[in-house]
XYZ file of C-alpha atoms in Angstrom:
436
model
C 100.711 39.522 67.133
C 98.421 38.335 64.273
C 98.211 34.908 62.697
C 96.987 33.326 59.566
C 98.305 29.726 58.994
C 97.502 27.180 56.592
C 96.183 23.873 57.997
C 98.549 21.162 58.376
C 98.290 18.638 55.486
C 95.985 15.671 55.799
C 94.806 16.986 59.115
C 91.394 18.208 60.159
C 92.574 20.397 62.761
C 91.674 24.011 62.208
C 94.762 26.332 62.906
C 93.320 29.614 61.463
C 92.282 31.217 58.220
C 93.090 29.712 54.807
C 95.000 31.500 51.979
C 95.986 31.364 48.346
C 99.756 31.179 48.230
C 99.476 31.863 44.430
C 100.949 28.339 43.437
C 98.350 26.997 41.189
C 99.495 23.327 41.191
C 96.311 20.844 40.352
C 97.388 18.272 42.600
C 96.573 17.981 46.286
C 99.791 16.272 46.782
C 101.961 18.569 44.759
C 105.186 19.896 46.394
C 103.629 23.472 46.744
C 100.937 24.653 49.359
C 98.821 26.059 46.338
C 95.303 24.935 47.345
C 92.278 26.660 48.479
C 90.509 25.350 51.655
C 86.925 26.243 51.985
C 86.001 26.802 55.670
C 82.565 27.102 56.919
C 82.283 28.455 60.477
C 79.008 26.652 61.834
C 79.410 28.144 65.403
C 81.997 29.864 67.434
C 85.086 27.849 67.545
C 83.519 25.060 65.127
C 84.947 24.610 61.678
C 83.279 22.632 58.829
C 86.023 20.908 56.876
C 83.560 18.901 54.698
C 84.451 18.971 50.935
C 87.146 21.205 51.980
C 89.785 20.737 49.071
C 89.535 23.143 46.226
C 92.185 24.252 43.883
C 93.027 27.830 43.103
C 92.417 27.244 39.398
C 88.890 26.131 39.486
C 85.803 28.600 39.843
C 85.007 27.977 43.420
C 86.446 30.687 45.617
C 87.987 30.230 48.823
C 85.964 31.582 51.778
C 88.676 33.164 53.731
C 90.433 35.237 51.212
C 94.253 35.395 50.554
C 97.372 36.282 52.616
C 98.126 39.995 52.535
C 101.748 39.091 52.147
C 104.027 42.304 52.499
C 101.379 44.484 54.092
C 102.961 46.870 56.687
C 101.923 46.733 60.259
C 102.475 49.468 62.632
C 101.675 50.597 66.036
C 101.388 54.237 67.388
C 103.252 53.826 70.535
C 106.531 55.662 69.155
C 108.637 52.736 70.289
C 107.864 49.672 68.200
C 109.198 49.141 64.707
C 107.242 48.408 61.698
C 106.405 44.780 60.710
C 105.513 42.957 57.485
C 103.024 40.381 56.930
C 104.541 36.946 56.079
C 103.669 34.440 53.320
C 101.646 32.634 55.810
C 99.648 35.752 56.572
C 101.317 35.975 60.024
C 103.007 39.083 61.578
C 104.813 39.990 64.943
C 105.523 43.605 66.155
C 107.977 43.720 68.896
C 109.082 46.347 71.454
C 105.521 47.798 71.883
C 105.368 50.120 74.890
C 102.932 49.100 77.613
C 99.393 50.685 77.382
C 96.659 51.028 74.885
C 97.429 51.642 71.197
C 96.151 51.505 67.728
C 97.262 48.947 65.118
C 97.298 49.719 61.421
C 97.654 47.135 58.736
C 97.783 48.725 55.153
C 98.836 47.523 51.597
C 97.806 48.920 48.289
C 94.232 50.318 48.287
C 93.208 48.289 51.566
C 93.701 48.915 55.126
C 92.444 47.973 58.631
C 92.711 49.911 61.801
C 92.463 48.118 65.247
C 92.004 50.289 68.141
C 91.993 49.811 71.976
C 94.908 47.274 71.645
C 96.065 46.835 75.152
C 99.645 45.779 75.542
C 100.806 44.232 79.046
C 104.540 43.769 79.992
C 106.110 40.494 79.207
C 102.986 39.135 77.494
C 102.124 38.546 73.796
C 98.911 39.889 72.469
C 96.844 38.465 69.685
C 94.921 41.002 67.515
C 92.038 41.399 67.226
C 90.703 40.180 70.472
C 87.903 40.440 72.790
C 88.502 44.060 73.712
C 89.724 45.590 70.438
C 87.748 47.608 68.144
C 86.808 45.793 65.863
C 86.687 42.560 68.146
C 87.517 39.062 66.709
C 84.517 37.436 65.069
C 85.110 34.204 67.125
C 86.991 33.758 70.307
C 90.514 32.632 69.819
C 90.501 33.493 66.109
C 92.805 36.490 65.738
C 92.100 37.133 61.897
C 92.169 40.604 60.285
C 90.527 41.304 57.004
C 91.551 44.302 55.039
C 88.221 45.435 54.085
C 88.520 49.115 54.280
C 89.675 51.381 51.436
C 92.826 53.338 52.265
C 93.103 56.929 52.170
C 96.995 56.715 52.019
C 99.890 56.161 49.658
C 103.115 54.732 50.985
C 106.867 55.475 51.297
C 109.166 52.672 52.017
C 112.848 51.699 51.944
C 115.817 50.721 54.122
C 118.302 52.432 56.484
C 121.825 50.809 56.352
C 125.147 51.685 57.457
C 128.246 52.011 55.335
C 128.761 48.235 55.129
C 125.148 47.870 53.927
C 123.839 46.380 56.973
C 120.274 47.159 58.051
C 120.162 49.607 61.251
C 117.539 48.501 63.497
C 115.630 51.190 65.432
C 116.694 54.074 63.289
C 113.991 57.046 63.273
C 112.316 57.805 59.850
C 110.587 61.088 59.966
C 108.128 62.044 57.040
C 107.295 65.746 57.053
C 103.438 65.908 57.571
C 102.997 62.255 58.261
C 104.788 61.291 61.406
C 107.608 59.178 62.407
C 108.281 55.401 62.426
C 111.097 53.160 63.503
C 113.033 50.618 61.395
C 112.705 46.782 61.834
C 115.568 44.412 62.571
C 116.327 44.545 58.900
C 116.316 48.294 58.635
C 113.085 48.318 56.804
C 110.467 50.982 57.206
C 107.253 51.806 55.588
C 105.187 55.129 56.246
C 101.429 55.883 55.540
C 101.319 59.334 53.649
C 98.311 61.223 52.483
C 98.364 61.651 48.918
C 99.875 64.890 47.740
C 101.522 66.334 44.431
C 104.196 68.213 46.514
C 107.350 67.021 47.418
C 107.690 65.221 50.668
C 110.807 65.291 52.751
C 112.022 62.151 54.337
C 114.639 62.133 57.051
C 116.487 59.193 58.694
C 118.555 59.389 61.831
C 119.823 57.387 64.848
C 122.044 58.251 68.009
C 125.935 57.729 67.008
C 124.989 58.021 63.105
C 124.702 60.916 60.689
C 121.281 62.371 59.803
C 120.458 61.983 56.124
C 117.320 63.206 54.103
C 115.809 62.690 50.815
C 112.513 64.165 48.867
C 109.823 62.175 47.285
C 108.218 63.776 44.287
C 104.607 63.380 45.325
C 102.745 60.573 46.730
C 99.797 58.788 45.165
C 96.690 57.023 46.759
C 97.195 53.474 47.344
C 100.809 53.475 45.455
C 103.978 52.499 47.434
C 106.960 54.630 46.624
C 109.706 52.066 47.451
C 113.423 52.536 47.323
C 113.629 55.546 49.496
C 116.896 54.128 50.991
C 119.441 55.850 53.330
C 123.052 55.279 54.282
C 123.726 56.524 57.704
C 127.588 56.979 58.572
C 128.990 56.451 62.073
C 128.967 59.821 63.831
C 129.728 61.449 67.112
C 129.286 64.793 68.883
C 131.458 67.531 70.415
C 130.794 69.477 73.314
C 132.322 72.842 74.275
C 132.139 75.773 76.699
C 132.220 79.406 75.963
C 133.676 81.798 78.632
C 134.881 85.169 79.176
C 137.427 84.524 81.865
C 138.274 80.815 81.548
C 135.952 80.038 84.471
C 132.391 78.634 84.849
C 131.377 82.090 86.214
C 132.217 83.731 82.830
C 129.783 81.564 80.974
C 128.469 83.329 77.779
C 125.193 82.079 76.269
C 124.164 82.752 72.647
C 127.383 82.169 70.932
C 127.130 80.510 67.562
C 130.129 77.713 67.125
C 130.545 75.852 63.810
C 132.495 72.810 62.767
C 134.080 72.799 59.229
C 135.551 69.938 57.392
C 139.088 70.034 57.557
C 139.720 69.578 53.889
C 136.945 71.505 52.288
C 136.184 74.157 55.193
C 132.589 73.057 54.413
C 130.240 73.692 57.559
C 129.072 70.530 58.739
C 127.452 71.311 61.928
C 126.614 74.340 64.088
C 125.242 75.105 67.545
C 124.676 78.096 69.860
C 125.822 78.014 73.503
C 122.988 77.770 76.065
C 122.289 79.534 79.270
C 124.949 77.358 80.918
C 127.680 78.349 78.269
C 127.896 75.012 76.906
C 127.290 74.182 73.174
C 126.880 70.600 71.338
C 127.692 69.840 67.924
C 125.816 66.781 67.181
C 125.595 64.131 64.361
C 129.022 64.562 62.973
C 130.483 62.146 60.859
C 133.835 60.535 61.948
C 136.809 62.671 60.806
C 138.711 65.741 61.556
C 137.253 69.139 61.924
C 138.019 72.830 62.645
C 135.809 74.106 65.222
C 135.390 77.851 65.853
C 132.940 80.412 67.549
C 131.460 82.873 65.351
C 132.082 86.457 66.993
C 131.141 90.035 66.710
C 133.529 92.707 65.112
C 136.106 93.502 67.811
C 135.707 90.249 69.778
C 138.559 87.580 69.741
C 138.938 84.172 71.221
C 141.545 81.883 72.788
C 142.240 79.485 71.182
C 141.650 80.843 67.681
C 140.278 77.409 66.660
C 140.308 74.008 67.762
C 141.337 71.043 65.559
C 139.219 68.083 66.755
C 138.900 64.313 65.689
C 135.432 62.982 65.885
C 135.027 59.280 66.704
C 132.129 56.992 67.228
C 131.427 57.479 70.966
C 128.473 58.749 72.796
C 130.347 62.082 73.036
C 133.679 63.235 72.192
C 135.526 65.127 74.855
C 135.131 68.747 75.345
C 137.059 72.049 74.939
C 136.811 75.727 76.200
C 136.790 78.986 74.089
C 137.718 81.899 76.031
C 136.325 85.158 74.464
C 137.755 88.345 75.233
C 135.504 91.690 74.579
C 132.524 89.666 74.408
C 129.237 91.605 73.935
C 126.425 91.870 76.376
C 123.273 94.079 76.028
C 121.949 97.072 77.596
C 118.269 97.575 77.603
C 115.291 99.561 79.072
C 112.717 101.961 78.742
C 112.816 105.865 78.432
C 110.045 107.809 80.167
C 109.155 111.203 82.073
C 108.049 110.832 85.736
C 108.114 107.181 85.466
C 108.828 104.340 83.144
C 105.018 103.813 82.581
C 105.071 107.129 80.842
C 107.260 106.554 77.931
C 108.939 109.027 75.671
C 107.803 107.984 72.156
C 109.595 110.647 70.073
C 113.163 109.152 70.563
C 115.706 109.501 73.358
C 119.487 109.376 72.668
C 121.042 106.731 75.066
C 124.821 106.691 75.576
C 126.977 104.367 77.409
C 130.528 105.474 78.189
C 133.398 104.077 80.158
C 134.277 107.500 81.332
C 132.024 110.190 82.738
C 130.544 112.648 80.384
C 130.687 116.092 82.227
C 129.335 118.219 79.193
C 125.896 119.185 78.854
C 125.622 117.615 75.449
C 126.949 114.399 74.230
C 130.370 114.144 72.465
C 130.518 115.326 68.844
C 131.391 112.173 66.818
C 134.404 113.848 65.063
C 137.857 112.662 63.948
C 139.095 112.826 67.340
C 136.567 110.644 68.952
C 136.888 108.097 66.072
C 140.757 108.006 66.370
C 140.671 108.211 70.312
C 140.985 105.364 72.789
C 137.426 105.971 74.480
C 134.732 103.778 72.840
C 131.160 105.193 73.016
C 128.081 103.197 72.465
C 124.647 105.007 71.574
C 121.247 104.173 70.435
C 117.873 105.753 70.025
C 114.782 104.632 71.561
C 111.999 103.410 69.549
C 108.208 104.646 69.328
C 107.265 102.378 72.170
C 109.842 104.078 74.665
C 112.350 101.222 74.611
C 116.033 100.823 73.830
C 118.351 97.868 73.027
C 122.037 98.470 72.887
C 124.592 95.850 72.068
C 127.643 96.597 74.236
C 131.198 95.002 75.002
C 130.821 93.029 78.304
C 133.296 92.720 80.959
C 133.471 96.413 81.719
C 131.846 99.279 83.714
C 129.715 102.050 81.913
C 128.092 105.438 82.670
C 124.632 105.702 81.191
C 123.176 108.996 79.936
C 119.925 109.947 78.154
C 119.243 113.209 75.971
C 115.776 114.092 75.311
C 114.661 116.979 73.181
C 111.357 117.935 74.771
C 110.381 121.233 72.931
C 111.238 122.414 69.654
C 110.458 126.082 68.039
C 111.506 127.848 64.838
C 114.721 128.979 66.146
C 115.428 127.126 69.318
C 115.056 123.760 70.932
C 115.431 122.414 74.543
C 117.301 119.211 75.146
C 117.837 117.827 78.704
C 120.377 115.610 79.978
C 119.763 112.563 82.351
C 122.622 110.807 84.092
C 121.734 107.570 85.767
C 122.696 107.578 89.639
C 124.761 104.610 90.960
C 127.228 104.523 87.903
C 129.308 102.884 86.642
C 127.389 99.867 85.895
C 129.011 96.412 85.077
C 127.928 94.839 81.785
C 128.032 90.990 82.007
C 129.121 89.325 78.688
C 126.491 87.393 76.935
C 123.738 88.953 79.258
C 121.175 91.888 79.202
C 121.382 94.459 81.675
C 118.290 96.473 82.316
C 118.486 100.177 83.032
C 115.521 102.697 82.650
C 116.234 106.292 81.845
C 113.520 108.467 83.404
C 113.317 112.255 83.803
């Protein structure tokens, strides 16, 4: 909290610093508070009001400066909202987290930074005070002078709802400059280092949509105002991806999208986590088509979900059961052990049935039109292989390694992994090394 009050008329009681309200009335008894008061501090806590009355029109300057009306006041606690200096020079920042913080006052080309501001629960704190840096000049006089030249420009605006009401506590994030919170009127201002480049500004709040805008450069000491946002009421949608309709069949890594019912435009997307759940957040109220994005050969039940999103912490949730969902087979290929990799390439084949021949099946028309699906991949130069493979089934795993080549002949050896068949889990990686 900071204060800068005009002394009460016809009273010699000093309340705080003086200011010029830009009302240049010539009479002391005019209707406006337009007069300068010259204060002389003779000692700590003692003010000299002799010959105090001066008018702003005359050449005698006021000793205490003028009110920094409209200056922004912010604290780096990531909880409080921006405040603004009032006509009287006072300001109040609310909802500051307990701890030690830095307060910044900025307007135009001038600024002041107050560090080591200690906030105690349930108490108001005047700034500056005896422990801040800089400290107050006289005990009990929390007066801030904007004497430093700023190194910033400013971006400001409001965040409102669809009814043009200010949204308090909305988060405004400016790329490269940090995050601020709107005040009770939905206003914000951000200090931004000058740049000729476009600056992205994003506004958001829980239960509302997220909106963004771009500011075409920021100039030193200049405020780019009117960067306003309208956030519409929004909700979220939760779902579960499984291979068997049960929690045991959870499938991570599946992309899910929500499309607008009328335009089919994608409005939100998410990927199922390790627990199989996905969350579509920040969706404006309305009706949507929700569906997973699958690999060729995969299918899901139901095909799509028609969902109405309303303004609640979270709209219910539903389940997609995916048949033939893919997993991954991966490992090392080597001779003697997996620490001696084969770097010239090994053919790795996974088959739902045993392969009894010395060499892998020829990929001919019969194989292509048959009911048995083979999966194959070649290892890379580091001796590793990764094979996407349909999960929920068991496979035999083989490797073929050409270890000698001459002008007329070559030698290729087959490796059959013992313990087969191996079960492949949908959405998971199964590791099997192939070692001769």
